[in-house]
Short mmCIF file of C-alpha atoms in Angstrom, two decimals:
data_model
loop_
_atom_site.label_atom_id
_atom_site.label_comp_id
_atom_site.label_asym_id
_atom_site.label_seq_id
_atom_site.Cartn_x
_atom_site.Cartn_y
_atom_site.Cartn_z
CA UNK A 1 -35.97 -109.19 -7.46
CA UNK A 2 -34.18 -110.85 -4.28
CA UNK A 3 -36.92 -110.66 -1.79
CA UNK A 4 -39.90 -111.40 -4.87
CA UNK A 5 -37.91 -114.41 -5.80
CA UNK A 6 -37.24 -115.83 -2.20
CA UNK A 7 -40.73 -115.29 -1.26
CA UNK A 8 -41.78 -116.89 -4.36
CA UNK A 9 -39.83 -119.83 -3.85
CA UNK A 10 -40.70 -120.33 -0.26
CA UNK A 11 -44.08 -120.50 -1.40
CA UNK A 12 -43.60 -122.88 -3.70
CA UNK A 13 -41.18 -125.14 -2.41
CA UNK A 14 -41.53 -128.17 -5.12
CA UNK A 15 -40.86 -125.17 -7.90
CA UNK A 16 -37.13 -125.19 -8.99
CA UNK A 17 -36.18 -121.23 -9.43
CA UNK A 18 -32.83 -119.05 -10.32
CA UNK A 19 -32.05 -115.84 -10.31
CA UNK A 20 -29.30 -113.82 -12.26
CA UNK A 21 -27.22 -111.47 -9.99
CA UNK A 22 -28.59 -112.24 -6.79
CA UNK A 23 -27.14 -115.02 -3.91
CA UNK A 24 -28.89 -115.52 -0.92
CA UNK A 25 -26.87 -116.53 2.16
CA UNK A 26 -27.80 -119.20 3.39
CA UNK A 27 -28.69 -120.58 -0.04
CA UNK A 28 -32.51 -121.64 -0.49
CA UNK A 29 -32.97 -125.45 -1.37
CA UNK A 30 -34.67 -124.54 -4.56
CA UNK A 31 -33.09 -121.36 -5.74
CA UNK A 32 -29.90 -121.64 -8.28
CA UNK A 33 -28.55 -118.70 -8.19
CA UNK A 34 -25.76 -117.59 -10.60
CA UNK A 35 -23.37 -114.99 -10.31
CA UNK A 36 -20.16 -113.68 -11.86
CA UNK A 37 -16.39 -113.53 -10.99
CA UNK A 38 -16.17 -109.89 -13.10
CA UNK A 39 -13.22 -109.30 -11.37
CA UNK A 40 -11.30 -111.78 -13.02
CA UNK A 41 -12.37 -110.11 -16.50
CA UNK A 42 -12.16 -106.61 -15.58
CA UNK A 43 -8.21 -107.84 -13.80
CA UNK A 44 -7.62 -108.25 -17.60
CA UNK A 45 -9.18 -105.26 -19.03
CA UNK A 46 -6.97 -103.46 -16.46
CA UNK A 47 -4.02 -104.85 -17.40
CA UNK A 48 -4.74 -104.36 -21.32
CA UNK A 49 -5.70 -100.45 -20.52
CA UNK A 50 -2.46 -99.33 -19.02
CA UNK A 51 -0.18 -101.36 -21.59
CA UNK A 52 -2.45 -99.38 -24.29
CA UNK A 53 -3.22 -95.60 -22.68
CA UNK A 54 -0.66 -92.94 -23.96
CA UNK A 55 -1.40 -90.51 -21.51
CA UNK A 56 -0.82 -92.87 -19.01
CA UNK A 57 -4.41 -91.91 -16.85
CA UNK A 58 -7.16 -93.74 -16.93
CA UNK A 59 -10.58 -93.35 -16.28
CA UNK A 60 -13.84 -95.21 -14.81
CA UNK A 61 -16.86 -94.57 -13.58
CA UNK A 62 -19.87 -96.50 -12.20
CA UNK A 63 -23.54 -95.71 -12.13
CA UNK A 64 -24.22 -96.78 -8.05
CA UNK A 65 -22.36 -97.40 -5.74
CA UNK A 66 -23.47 -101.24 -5.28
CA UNK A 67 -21.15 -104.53 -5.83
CA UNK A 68 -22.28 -105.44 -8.96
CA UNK A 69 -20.89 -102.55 -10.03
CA UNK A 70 -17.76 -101.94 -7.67
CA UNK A 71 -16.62 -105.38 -8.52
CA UNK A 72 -16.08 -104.70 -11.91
CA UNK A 73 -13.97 -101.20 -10.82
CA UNK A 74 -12.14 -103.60 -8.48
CA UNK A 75 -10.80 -105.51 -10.73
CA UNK A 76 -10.23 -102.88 -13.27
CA UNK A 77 -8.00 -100.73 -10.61
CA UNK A 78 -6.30 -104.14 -9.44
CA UNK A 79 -5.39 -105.06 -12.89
CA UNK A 80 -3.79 -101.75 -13.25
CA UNK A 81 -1.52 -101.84 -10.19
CA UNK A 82 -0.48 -105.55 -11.49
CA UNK A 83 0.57 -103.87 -14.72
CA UNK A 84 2.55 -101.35 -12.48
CA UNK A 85 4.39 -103.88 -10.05
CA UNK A 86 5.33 -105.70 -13.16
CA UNK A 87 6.19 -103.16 -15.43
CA UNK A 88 7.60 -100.61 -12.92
CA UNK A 89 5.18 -97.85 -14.17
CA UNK A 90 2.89 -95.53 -12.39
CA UNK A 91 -0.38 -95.32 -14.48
CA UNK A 92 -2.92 -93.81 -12.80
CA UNK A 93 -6.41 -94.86 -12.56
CA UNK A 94 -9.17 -91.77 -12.15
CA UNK A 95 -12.63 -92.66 -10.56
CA UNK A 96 -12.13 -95.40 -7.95
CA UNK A 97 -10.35 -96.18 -5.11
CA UNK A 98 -10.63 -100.10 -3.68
CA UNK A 99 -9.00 -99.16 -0.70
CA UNK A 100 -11.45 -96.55 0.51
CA UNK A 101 -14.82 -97.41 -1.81
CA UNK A 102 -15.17 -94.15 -3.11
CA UNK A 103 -15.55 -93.52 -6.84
CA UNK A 104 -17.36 -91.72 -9.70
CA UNK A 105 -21.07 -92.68 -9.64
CA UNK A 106 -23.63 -91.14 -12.28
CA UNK A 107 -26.41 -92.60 -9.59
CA UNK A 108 -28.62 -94.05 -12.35
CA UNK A 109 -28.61 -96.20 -15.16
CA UNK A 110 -29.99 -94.48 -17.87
CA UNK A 111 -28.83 -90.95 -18.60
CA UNK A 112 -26.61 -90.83 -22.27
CA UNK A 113 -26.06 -87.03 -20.72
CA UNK A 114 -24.13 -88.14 -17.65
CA UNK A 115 -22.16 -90.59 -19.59
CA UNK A 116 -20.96 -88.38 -21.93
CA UNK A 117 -20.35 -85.94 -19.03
CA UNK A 118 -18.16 -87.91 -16.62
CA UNK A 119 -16.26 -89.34 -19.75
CA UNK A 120 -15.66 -85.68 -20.81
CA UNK A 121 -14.10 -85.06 -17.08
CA UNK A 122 -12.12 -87.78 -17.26
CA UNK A 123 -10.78 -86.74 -20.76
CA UNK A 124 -10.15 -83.75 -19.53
CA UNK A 125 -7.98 -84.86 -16.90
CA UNK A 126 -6.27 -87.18 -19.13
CA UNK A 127 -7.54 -90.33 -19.53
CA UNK A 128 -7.21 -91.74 -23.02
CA UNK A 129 -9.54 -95.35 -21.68
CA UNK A 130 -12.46 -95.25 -19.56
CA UNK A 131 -14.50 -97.90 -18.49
CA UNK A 132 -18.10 -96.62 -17.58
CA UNK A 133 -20.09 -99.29 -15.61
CA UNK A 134 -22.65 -97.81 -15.72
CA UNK A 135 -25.64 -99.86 -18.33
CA UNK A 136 -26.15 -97.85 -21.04
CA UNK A 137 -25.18 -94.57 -19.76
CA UNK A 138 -21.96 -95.91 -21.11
CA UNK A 139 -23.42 -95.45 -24.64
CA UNK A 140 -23.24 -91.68 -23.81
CA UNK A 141 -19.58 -92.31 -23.15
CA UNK A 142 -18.84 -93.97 -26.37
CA UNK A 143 -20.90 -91.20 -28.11
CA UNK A 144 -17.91 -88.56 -26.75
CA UNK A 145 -15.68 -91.05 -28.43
CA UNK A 146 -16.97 -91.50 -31.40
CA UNK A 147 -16.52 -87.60 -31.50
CA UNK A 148 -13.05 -87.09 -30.54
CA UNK A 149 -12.08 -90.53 -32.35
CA UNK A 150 -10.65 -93.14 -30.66
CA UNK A 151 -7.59 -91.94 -31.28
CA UNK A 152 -8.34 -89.43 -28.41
CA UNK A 153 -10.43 -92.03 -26.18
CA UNK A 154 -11.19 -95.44 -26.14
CA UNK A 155 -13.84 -97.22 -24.24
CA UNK A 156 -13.90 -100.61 -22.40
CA UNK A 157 -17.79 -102.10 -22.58
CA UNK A 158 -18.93 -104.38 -20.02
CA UNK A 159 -21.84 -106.82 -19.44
CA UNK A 160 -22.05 -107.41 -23.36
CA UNK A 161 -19.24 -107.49 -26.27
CA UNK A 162 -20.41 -103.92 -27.20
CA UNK A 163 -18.59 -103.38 -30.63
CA UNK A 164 -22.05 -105.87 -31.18
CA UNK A 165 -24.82 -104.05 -29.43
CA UNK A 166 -23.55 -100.96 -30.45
CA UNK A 167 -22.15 -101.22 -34.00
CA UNK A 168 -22.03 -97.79 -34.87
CA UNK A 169 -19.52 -96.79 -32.43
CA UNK A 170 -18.14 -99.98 -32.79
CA UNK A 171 -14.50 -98.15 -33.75
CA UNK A 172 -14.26 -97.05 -30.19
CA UNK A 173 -14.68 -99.96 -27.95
CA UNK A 174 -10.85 -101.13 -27.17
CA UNK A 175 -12.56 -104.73 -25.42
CA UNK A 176 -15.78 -105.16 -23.18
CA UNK A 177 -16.09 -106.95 -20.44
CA UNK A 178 -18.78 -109.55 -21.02
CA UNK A 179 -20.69 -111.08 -18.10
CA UNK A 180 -21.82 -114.57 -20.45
CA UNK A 181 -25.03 -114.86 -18.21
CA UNK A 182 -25.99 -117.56 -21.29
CA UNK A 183 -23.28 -119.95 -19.82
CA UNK A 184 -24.89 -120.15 -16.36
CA UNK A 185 -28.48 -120.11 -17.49
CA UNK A 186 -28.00 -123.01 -20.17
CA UNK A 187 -26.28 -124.85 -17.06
CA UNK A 188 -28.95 -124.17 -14.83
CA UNK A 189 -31.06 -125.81 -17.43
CA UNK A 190 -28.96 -128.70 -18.12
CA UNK A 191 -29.70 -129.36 -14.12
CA UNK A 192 -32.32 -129.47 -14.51
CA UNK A 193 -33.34 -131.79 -17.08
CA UNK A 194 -30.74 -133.88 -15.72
CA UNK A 195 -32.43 -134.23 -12.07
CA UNK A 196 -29.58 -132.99 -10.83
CA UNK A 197 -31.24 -129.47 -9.36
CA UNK A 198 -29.70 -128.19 -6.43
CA UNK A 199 -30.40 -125.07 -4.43
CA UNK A 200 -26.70 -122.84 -3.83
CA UNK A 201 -25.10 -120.97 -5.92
CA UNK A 202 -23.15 -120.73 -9.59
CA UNK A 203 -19.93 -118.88 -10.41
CA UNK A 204 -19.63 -117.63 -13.89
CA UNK A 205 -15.30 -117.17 -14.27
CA UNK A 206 -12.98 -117.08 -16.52
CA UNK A 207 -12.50 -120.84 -15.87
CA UNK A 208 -15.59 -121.77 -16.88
CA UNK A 209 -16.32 -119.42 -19.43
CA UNK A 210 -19.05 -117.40 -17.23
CA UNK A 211 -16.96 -113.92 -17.70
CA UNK A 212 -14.31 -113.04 -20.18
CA UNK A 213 -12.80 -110.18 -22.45
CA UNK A 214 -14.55 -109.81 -25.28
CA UNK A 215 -12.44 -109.63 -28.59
CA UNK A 216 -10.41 -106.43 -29.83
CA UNK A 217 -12.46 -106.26 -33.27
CA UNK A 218 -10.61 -103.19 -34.89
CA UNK A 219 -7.68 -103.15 -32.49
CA UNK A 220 -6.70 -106.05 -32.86
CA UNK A 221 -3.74 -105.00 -34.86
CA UNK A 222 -2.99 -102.47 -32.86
CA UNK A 223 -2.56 -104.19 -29.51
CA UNK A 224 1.10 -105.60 -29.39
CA UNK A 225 1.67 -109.52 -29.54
CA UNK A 226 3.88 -109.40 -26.17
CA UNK A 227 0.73 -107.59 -24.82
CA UNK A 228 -1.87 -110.29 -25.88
CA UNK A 229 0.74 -112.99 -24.52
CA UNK A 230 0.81 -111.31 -21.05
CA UNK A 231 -3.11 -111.39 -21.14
CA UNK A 232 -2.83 -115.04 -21.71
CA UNK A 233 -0.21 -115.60 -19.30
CA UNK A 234 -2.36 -113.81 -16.53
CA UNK A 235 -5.40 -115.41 -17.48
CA UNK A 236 -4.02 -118.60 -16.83
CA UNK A 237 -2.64 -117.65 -13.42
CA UNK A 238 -6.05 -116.16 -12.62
CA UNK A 239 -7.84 -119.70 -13.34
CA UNK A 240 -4.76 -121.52 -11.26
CA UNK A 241 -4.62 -119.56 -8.35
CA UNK A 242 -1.66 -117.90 -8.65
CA UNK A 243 -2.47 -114.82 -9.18
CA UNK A 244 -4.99 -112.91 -7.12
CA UNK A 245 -7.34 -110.27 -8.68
CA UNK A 246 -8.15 -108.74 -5.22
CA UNK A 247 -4.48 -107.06 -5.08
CA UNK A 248 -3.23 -109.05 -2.78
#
């Protein structure tokens, strides 16, 4: 929708526009464009799968290889190797490596089959949590769970809280990682009616509520209290600065 937007705008220059997704650099005058720190969320969701797996392997998978997918894998992987250099562990992380950009990609968005296929891969090689971002191919993924029981394998939703938009498999979904794209478009709306509409670009973060773990709905009494205060404790140094979700 990038270029259809842009040429859009440009032909209508008195027309205030945004786009979810999508930044253009440099920034058109009257484009808003919002979007998302998922990193910072998917840090967290990191963190909270290795202080949860049992097999200590865990598994993700995207659906293409593009950054509004990767990002989400980035900070899932970098969240894991915080857990390790605090924790002194070695969990492993199956289907993505930041360092080289190569990864587990269904290459579409809509096959159930694949998702339940890579998920089954990854199970096999002993992952207990995997994290498909991958639309709803992940629903395929949760459908394996929901077979084996979560006992056997969890699943980490993203974009949505998907214990919500997919209540029957509810049971499995350990967190999601939700992309709150109704924060940034209510602001870009508030702009608006406030003549305050500028062309550039908005950052949905942790910070201000634009990405964020969704809640643990039926584990919540199984994830440990020193656990949830670590999340806190690392959400809070994610917001100040302190600590970095690229790995650094």
């Amino acid at each position: 929708m990038g270029d259809a937007t842009q040429a859009a705008a440009e032909a209508n220059p008195d027309q205030m526009f945004s786009i979810v997704d999508f930044a253009y650099d440099p920034p058109l005058p009257n484009v808003l464009a919002q979007v998302y720190a998922t990193d910072e969320a998917a840090f967290l969701a990191g963190y909270l799968a290795a202080g949860m797996t049992e097999t200590g392997v865990l598994g993700v998978f995207g659906g293409i290889n593009i950054p509004p997918v990767t990002i989400f894998m980035d900070g899932f992987a970098h969240g894991v190797a915080y857990y390790n250099a605090q924790k002194g562990t070695d969990i492993t992380v199956l289907g993505w490596d930041p360092e080289t950009r190569e990864g587990l990609f269904t290459n579409n968005f809509d096959s159930l089959d694949d998702g339940r296929a890579f998920a089954q891969n990854l199970y096999d090689e002993g992952a207990d949590i995997v994290l498909p971002v991958a639309g709803p191919v992940g629903l395929g993924s949760a459908a394996l769970a929901n077979e084996l029981g979560a006992e056997e394998l969890m699943i980490i939703g993203v974009d949505a809280d998907l214990y919500q938009t997919d209540p029957e498999r509810g049971h499995v979904y350990l967190t999601s990682i939700v992309k709150r794209m109704d924060r940034t478009v209510f602001e870009v709306i508030e702009t608006a009616i406030a003549g305050a509409f500028e062309g550039g670009v908005i950052v949905g973060s942790l910070e201000n509520g634009g990405v964020d773990l969704a809640p643990f709905h039926d584990f919540a009494g199984a994830v440990p209290q020193e656990l949830q205060d670590e999340l806190a404790q690392i959400r809070a140094g994610i917001t100040d600065g302190s600590i970095p979700v690229g790995g650094e």
